[in-house]
Short mmCIF file of N, CA and C and ligand atoms in Angstrom, two decimals:
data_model
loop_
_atom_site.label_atom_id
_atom_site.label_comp_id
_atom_site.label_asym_id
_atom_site.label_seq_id
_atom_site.Cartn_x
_atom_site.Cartn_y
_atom_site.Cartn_z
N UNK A 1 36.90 -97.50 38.18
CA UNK A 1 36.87 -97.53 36.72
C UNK A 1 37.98 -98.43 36.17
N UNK A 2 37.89 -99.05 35.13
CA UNK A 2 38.76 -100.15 34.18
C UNK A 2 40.01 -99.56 34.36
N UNK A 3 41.12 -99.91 34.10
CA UNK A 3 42.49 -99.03 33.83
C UNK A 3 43.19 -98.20 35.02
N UNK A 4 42.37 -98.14 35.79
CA UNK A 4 42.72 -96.94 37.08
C UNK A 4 43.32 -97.58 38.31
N UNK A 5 43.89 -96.84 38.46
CA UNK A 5 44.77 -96.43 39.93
C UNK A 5 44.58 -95.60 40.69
N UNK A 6 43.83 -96.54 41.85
CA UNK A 6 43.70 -95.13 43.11
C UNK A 6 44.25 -95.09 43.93
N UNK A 7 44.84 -93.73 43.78
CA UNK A 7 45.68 -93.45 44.47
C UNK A 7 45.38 -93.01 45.79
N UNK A 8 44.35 -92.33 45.91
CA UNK A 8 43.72 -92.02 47.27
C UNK A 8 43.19 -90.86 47.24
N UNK A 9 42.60 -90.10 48.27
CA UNK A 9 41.33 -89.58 48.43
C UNK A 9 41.81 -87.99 49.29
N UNK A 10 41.57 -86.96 48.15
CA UNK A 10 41.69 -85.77 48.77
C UNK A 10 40.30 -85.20 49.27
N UNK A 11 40.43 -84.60 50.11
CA UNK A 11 38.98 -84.24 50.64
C UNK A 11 37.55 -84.79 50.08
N UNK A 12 37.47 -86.24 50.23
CA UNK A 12 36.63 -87.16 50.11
C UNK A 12 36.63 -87.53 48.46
N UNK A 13 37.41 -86.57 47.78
CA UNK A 13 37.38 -86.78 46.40
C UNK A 13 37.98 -87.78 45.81
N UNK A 14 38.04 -89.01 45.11
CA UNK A 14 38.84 -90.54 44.85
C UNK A 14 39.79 -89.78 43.34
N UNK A 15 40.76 -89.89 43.52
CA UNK A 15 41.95 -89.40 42.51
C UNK A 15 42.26 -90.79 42.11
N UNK A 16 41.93 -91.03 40.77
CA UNK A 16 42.16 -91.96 39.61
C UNK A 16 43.43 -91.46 38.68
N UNK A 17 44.12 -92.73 38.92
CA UNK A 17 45.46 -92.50 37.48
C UNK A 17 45.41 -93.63 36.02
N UNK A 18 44.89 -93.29 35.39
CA UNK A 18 45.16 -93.95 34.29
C UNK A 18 46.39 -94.57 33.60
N UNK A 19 46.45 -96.30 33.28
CA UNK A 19 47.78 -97.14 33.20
C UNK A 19 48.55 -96.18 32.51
N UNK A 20 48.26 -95.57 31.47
CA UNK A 20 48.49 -94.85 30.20
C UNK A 20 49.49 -93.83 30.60
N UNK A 21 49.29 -93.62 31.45
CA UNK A 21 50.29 -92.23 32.08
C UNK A 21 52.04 -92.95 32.26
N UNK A 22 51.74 -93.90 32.56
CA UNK A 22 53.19 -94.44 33.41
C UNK A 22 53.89 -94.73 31.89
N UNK A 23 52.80 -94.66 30.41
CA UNK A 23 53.60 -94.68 29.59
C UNK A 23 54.46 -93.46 29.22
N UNK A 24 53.38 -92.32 29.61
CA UNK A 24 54.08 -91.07 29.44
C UNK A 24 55.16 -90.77 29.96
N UNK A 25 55.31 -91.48 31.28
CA UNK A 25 56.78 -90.77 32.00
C UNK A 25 57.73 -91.87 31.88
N UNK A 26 57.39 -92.49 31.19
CA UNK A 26 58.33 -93.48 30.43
C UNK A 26 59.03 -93.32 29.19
N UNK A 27 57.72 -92.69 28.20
CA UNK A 27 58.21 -92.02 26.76
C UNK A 27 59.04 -90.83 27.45
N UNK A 28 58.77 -90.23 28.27
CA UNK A 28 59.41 -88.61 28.64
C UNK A 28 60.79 -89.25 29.28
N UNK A 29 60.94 -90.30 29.95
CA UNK A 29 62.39 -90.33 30.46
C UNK A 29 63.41 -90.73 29.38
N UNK A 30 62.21 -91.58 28.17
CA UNK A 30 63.60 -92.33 27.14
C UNK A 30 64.18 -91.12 26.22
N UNK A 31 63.36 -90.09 25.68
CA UNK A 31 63.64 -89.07 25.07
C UNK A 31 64.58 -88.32 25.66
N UNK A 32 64.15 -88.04 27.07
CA UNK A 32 65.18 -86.99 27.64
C UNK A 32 66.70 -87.72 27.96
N UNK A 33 66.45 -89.10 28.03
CA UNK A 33 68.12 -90.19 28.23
C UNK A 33 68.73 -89.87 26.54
N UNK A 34 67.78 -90.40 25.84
CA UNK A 34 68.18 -89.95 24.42
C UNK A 34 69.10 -88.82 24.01
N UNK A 35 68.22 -87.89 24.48
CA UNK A 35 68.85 -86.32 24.18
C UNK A 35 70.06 -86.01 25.39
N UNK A 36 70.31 -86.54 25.93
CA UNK A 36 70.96 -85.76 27.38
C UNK A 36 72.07 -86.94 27.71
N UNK A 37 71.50 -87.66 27.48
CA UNK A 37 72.60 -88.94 28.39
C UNK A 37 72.76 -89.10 29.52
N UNK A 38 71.63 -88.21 30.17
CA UNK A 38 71.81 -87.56 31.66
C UNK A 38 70.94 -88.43 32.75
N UNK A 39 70.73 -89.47 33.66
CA UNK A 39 70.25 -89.54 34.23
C UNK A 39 69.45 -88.32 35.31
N UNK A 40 70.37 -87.86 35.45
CA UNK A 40 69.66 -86.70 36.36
C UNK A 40 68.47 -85.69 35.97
N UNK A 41 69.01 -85.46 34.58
CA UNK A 41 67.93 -84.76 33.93
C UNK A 41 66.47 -85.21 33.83
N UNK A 42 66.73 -86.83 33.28
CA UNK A 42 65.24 -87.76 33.26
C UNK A 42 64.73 -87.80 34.34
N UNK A 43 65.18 -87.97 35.60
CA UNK A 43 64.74 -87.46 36.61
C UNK A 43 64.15 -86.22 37.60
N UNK A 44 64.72 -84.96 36.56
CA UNK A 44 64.03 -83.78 36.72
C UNK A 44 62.81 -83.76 36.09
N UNK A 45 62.92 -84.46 34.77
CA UNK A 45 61.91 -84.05 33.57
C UNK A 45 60.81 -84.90 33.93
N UNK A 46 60.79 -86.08 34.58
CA UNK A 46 60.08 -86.80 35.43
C UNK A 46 58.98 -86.35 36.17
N UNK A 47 59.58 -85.47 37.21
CA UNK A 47 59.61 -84.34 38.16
C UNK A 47 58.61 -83.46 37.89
N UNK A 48 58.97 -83.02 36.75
CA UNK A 48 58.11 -82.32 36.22
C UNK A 48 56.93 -82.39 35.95
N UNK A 49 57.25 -83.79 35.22
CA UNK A 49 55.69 -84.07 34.96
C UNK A 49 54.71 -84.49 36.00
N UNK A 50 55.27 -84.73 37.00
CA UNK A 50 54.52 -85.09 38.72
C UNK A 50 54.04 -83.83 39.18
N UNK A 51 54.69 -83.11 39.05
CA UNK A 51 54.27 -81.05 39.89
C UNK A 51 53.09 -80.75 38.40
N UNK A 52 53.24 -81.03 37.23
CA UNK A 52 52.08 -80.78 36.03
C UNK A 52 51.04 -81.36 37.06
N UNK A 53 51.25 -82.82 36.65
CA UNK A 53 50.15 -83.60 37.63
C UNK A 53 49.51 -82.94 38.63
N UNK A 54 50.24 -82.58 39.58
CA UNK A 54 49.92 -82.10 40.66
C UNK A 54 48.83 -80.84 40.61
N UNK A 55 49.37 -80.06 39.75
CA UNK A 55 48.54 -78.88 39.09
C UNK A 55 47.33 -79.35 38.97
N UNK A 56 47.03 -80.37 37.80
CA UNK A 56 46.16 -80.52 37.64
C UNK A 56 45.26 -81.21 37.94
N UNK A 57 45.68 -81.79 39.07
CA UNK A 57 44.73 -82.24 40.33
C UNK A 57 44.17 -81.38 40.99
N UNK A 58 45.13 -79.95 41.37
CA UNK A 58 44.42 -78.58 41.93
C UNK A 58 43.33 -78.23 41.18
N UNK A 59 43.45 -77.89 39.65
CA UNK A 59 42.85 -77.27 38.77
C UNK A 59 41.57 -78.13 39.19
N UNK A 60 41.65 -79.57 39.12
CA UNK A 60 39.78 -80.11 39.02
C UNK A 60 39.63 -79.97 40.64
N UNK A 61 40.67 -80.25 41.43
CA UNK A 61 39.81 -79.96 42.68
C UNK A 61 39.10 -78.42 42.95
N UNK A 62 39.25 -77.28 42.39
CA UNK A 62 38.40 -76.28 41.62
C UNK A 62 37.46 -76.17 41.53
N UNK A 63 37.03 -77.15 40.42
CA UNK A 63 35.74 -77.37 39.51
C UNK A 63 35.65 -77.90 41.22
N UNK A 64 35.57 -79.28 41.49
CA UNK A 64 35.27 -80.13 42.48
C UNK A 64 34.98 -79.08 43.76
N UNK A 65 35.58 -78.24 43.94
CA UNK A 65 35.23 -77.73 45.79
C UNK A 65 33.93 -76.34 45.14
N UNK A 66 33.65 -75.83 43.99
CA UNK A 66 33.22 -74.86 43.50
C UNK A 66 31.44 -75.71 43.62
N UNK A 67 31.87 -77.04 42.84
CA UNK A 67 30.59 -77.88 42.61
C UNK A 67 29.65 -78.21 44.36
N UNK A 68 30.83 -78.67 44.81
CA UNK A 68 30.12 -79.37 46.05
C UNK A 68 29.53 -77.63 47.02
N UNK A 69 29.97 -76.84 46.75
CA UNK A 69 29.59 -75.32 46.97
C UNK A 69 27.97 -75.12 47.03
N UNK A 70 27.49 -76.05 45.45
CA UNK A 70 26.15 -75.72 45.10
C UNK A 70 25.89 -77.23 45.09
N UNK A 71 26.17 -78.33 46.46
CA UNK A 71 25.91 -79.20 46.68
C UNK A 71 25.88 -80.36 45.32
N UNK A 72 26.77 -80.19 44.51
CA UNK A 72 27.06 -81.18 43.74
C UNK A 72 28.34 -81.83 44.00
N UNK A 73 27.89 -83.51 43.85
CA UNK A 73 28.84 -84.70 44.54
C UNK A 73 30.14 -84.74 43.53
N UNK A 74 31.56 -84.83 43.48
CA UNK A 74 32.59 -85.29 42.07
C UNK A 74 32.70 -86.59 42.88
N UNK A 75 32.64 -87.22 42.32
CA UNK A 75 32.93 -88.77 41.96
C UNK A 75 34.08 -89.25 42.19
N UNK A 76 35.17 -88.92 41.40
CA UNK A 76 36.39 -89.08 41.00
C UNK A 76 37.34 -87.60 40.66
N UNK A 77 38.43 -87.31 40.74
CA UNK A 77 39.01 -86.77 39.86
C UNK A 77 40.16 -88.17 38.97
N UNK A 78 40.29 -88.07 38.08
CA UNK A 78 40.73 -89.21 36.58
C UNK A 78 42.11 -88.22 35.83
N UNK A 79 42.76 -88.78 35.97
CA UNK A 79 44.14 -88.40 35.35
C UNK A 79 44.62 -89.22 34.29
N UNK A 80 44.67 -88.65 33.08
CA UNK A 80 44.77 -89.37 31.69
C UNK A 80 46.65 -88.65 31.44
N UNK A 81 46.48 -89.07 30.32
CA UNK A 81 48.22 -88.20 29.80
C UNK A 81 47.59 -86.89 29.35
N UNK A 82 46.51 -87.04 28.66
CA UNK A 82 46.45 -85.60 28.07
C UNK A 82 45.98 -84.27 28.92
N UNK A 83 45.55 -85.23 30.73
CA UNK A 83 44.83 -83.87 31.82
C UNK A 83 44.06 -84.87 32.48
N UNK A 84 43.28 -83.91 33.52
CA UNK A 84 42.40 -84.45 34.38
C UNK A 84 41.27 -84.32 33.96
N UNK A 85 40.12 -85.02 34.20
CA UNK A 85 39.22 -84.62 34.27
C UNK A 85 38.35 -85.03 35.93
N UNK A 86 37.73 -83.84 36.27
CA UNK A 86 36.53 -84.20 37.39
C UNK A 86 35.11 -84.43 37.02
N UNK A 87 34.48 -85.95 37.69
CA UNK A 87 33.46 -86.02 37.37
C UNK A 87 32.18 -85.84 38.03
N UNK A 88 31.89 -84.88 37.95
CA UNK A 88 30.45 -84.49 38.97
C UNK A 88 29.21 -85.40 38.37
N UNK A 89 28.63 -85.33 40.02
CA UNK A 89 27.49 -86.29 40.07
C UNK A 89 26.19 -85.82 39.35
N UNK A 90 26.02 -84.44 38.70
CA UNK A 90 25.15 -83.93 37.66
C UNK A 90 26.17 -82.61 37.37
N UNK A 91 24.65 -82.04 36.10
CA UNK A 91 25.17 -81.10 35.96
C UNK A 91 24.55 -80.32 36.68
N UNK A 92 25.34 -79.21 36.97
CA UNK A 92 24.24 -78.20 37.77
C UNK A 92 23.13 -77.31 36.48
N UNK A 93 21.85 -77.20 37.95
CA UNK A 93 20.92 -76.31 36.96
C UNK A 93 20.81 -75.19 36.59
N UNK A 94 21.34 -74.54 37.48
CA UNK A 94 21.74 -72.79 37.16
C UNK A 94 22.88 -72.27 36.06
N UNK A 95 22.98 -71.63 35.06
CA UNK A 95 23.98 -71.44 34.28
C UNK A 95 25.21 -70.39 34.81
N UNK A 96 24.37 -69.71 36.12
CA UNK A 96 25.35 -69.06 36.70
C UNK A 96 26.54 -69.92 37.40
N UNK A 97 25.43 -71.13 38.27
CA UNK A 97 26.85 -72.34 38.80
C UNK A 97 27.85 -72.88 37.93
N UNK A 98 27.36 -73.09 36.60
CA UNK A 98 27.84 -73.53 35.60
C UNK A 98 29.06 -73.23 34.99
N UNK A 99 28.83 -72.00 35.21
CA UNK A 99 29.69 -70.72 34.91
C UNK A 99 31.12 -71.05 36.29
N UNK A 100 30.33 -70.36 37.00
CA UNK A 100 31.51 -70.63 38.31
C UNK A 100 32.28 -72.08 38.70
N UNK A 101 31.60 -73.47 38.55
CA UNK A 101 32.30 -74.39 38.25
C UNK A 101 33.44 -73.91 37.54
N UNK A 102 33.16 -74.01 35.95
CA UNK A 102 34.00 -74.06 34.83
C UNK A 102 35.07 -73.09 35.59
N UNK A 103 34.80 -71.65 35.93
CA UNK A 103 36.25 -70.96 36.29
C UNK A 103 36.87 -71.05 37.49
N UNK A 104 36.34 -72.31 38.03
CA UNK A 104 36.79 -72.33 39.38
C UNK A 104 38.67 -72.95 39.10
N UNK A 105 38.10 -73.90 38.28
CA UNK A 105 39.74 -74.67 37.74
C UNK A 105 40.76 -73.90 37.43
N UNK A 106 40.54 -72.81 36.26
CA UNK A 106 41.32 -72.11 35.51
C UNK A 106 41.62 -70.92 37.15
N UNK A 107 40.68 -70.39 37.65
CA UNK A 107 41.42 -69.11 38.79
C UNK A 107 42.54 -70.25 39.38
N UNK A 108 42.11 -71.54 39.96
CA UNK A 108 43.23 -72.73 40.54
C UNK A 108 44.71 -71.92 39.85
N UNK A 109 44.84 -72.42 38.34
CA UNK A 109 45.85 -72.10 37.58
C UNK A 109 46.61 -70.83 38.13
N UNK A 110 45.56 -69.63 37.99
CA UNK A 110 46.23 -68.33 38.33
C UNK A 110 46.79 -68.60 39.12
N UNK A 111 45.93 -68.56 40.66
CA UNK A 111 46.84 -68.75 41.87
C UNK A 111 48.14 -69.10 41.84
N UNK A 112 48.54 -70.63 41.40
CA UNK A 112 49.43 -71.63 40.92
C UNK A 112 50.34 -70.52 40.36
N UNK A 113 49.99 -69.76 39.38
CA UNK A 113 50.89 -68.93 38.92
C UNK A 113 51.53 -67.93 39.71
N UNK A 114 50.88 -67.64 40.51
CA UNK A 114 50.76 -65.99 40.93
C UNK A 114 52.12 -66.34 42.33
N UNK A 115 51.41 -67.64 42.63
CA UNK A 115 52.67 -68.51 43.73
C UNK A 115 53.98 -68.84 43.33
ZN1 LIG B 1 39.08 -77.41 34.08
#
């Protein structure tokens, strides 16, 4: 896709980064130099936003391992500033899969939490 960076391929899944992001941890380091004066800090806060990332690469790989479950293909997972999104190769036809997709991401989260 236009704009993207691939970064590489978790369990056959192609993880896309959008240019747009590198603005984010760019706006996030000048603010936090701003406020702090701290190199170290911009570098935590950095940090941070890489382990978010990271999250939310779990969260669609979720949707993504829930989908391919009921033999639907994701495409990509796509990382914007505002989140990920995963893009499956349809939608599924059952509203029950539908269902279990969608909460496959968010239980991701719990776990994440619960760890
Ligand atoms: Zn989700």
């Amino acid at each position: 896709m236009k704009g993207f960076l691939e970064l590489g391929k978790i369990l056959g899944i192609k993880i896309e980064i959008h240019w747009t992001f590198a603005l984010l941890l760019i706006w996030i380091g000048l603010v936090e130099f701003e406020n702090s004066g701290n190199l170290e800090k911009v570098i935590i806060s950095q940090g941070l936003i890489l382990v978010l990332m990271a999250c939310v690469v779990l969260h669609e790989l979720g949707h993504a391992l829930m989908a391919r479950k009921f033999n639907i293909k994701t495409n990509s997972i796509i990382l914007l500033p505002i989140g990920g999104v995963a893009t499956l190769d349809e939608i599924p036809k059952k509203p029950k899969q539908e269902l279990l997709i969608a909460l496959a991401g968010p239980t991701v989260n719990i776990i994440i939490t619960l760890i």
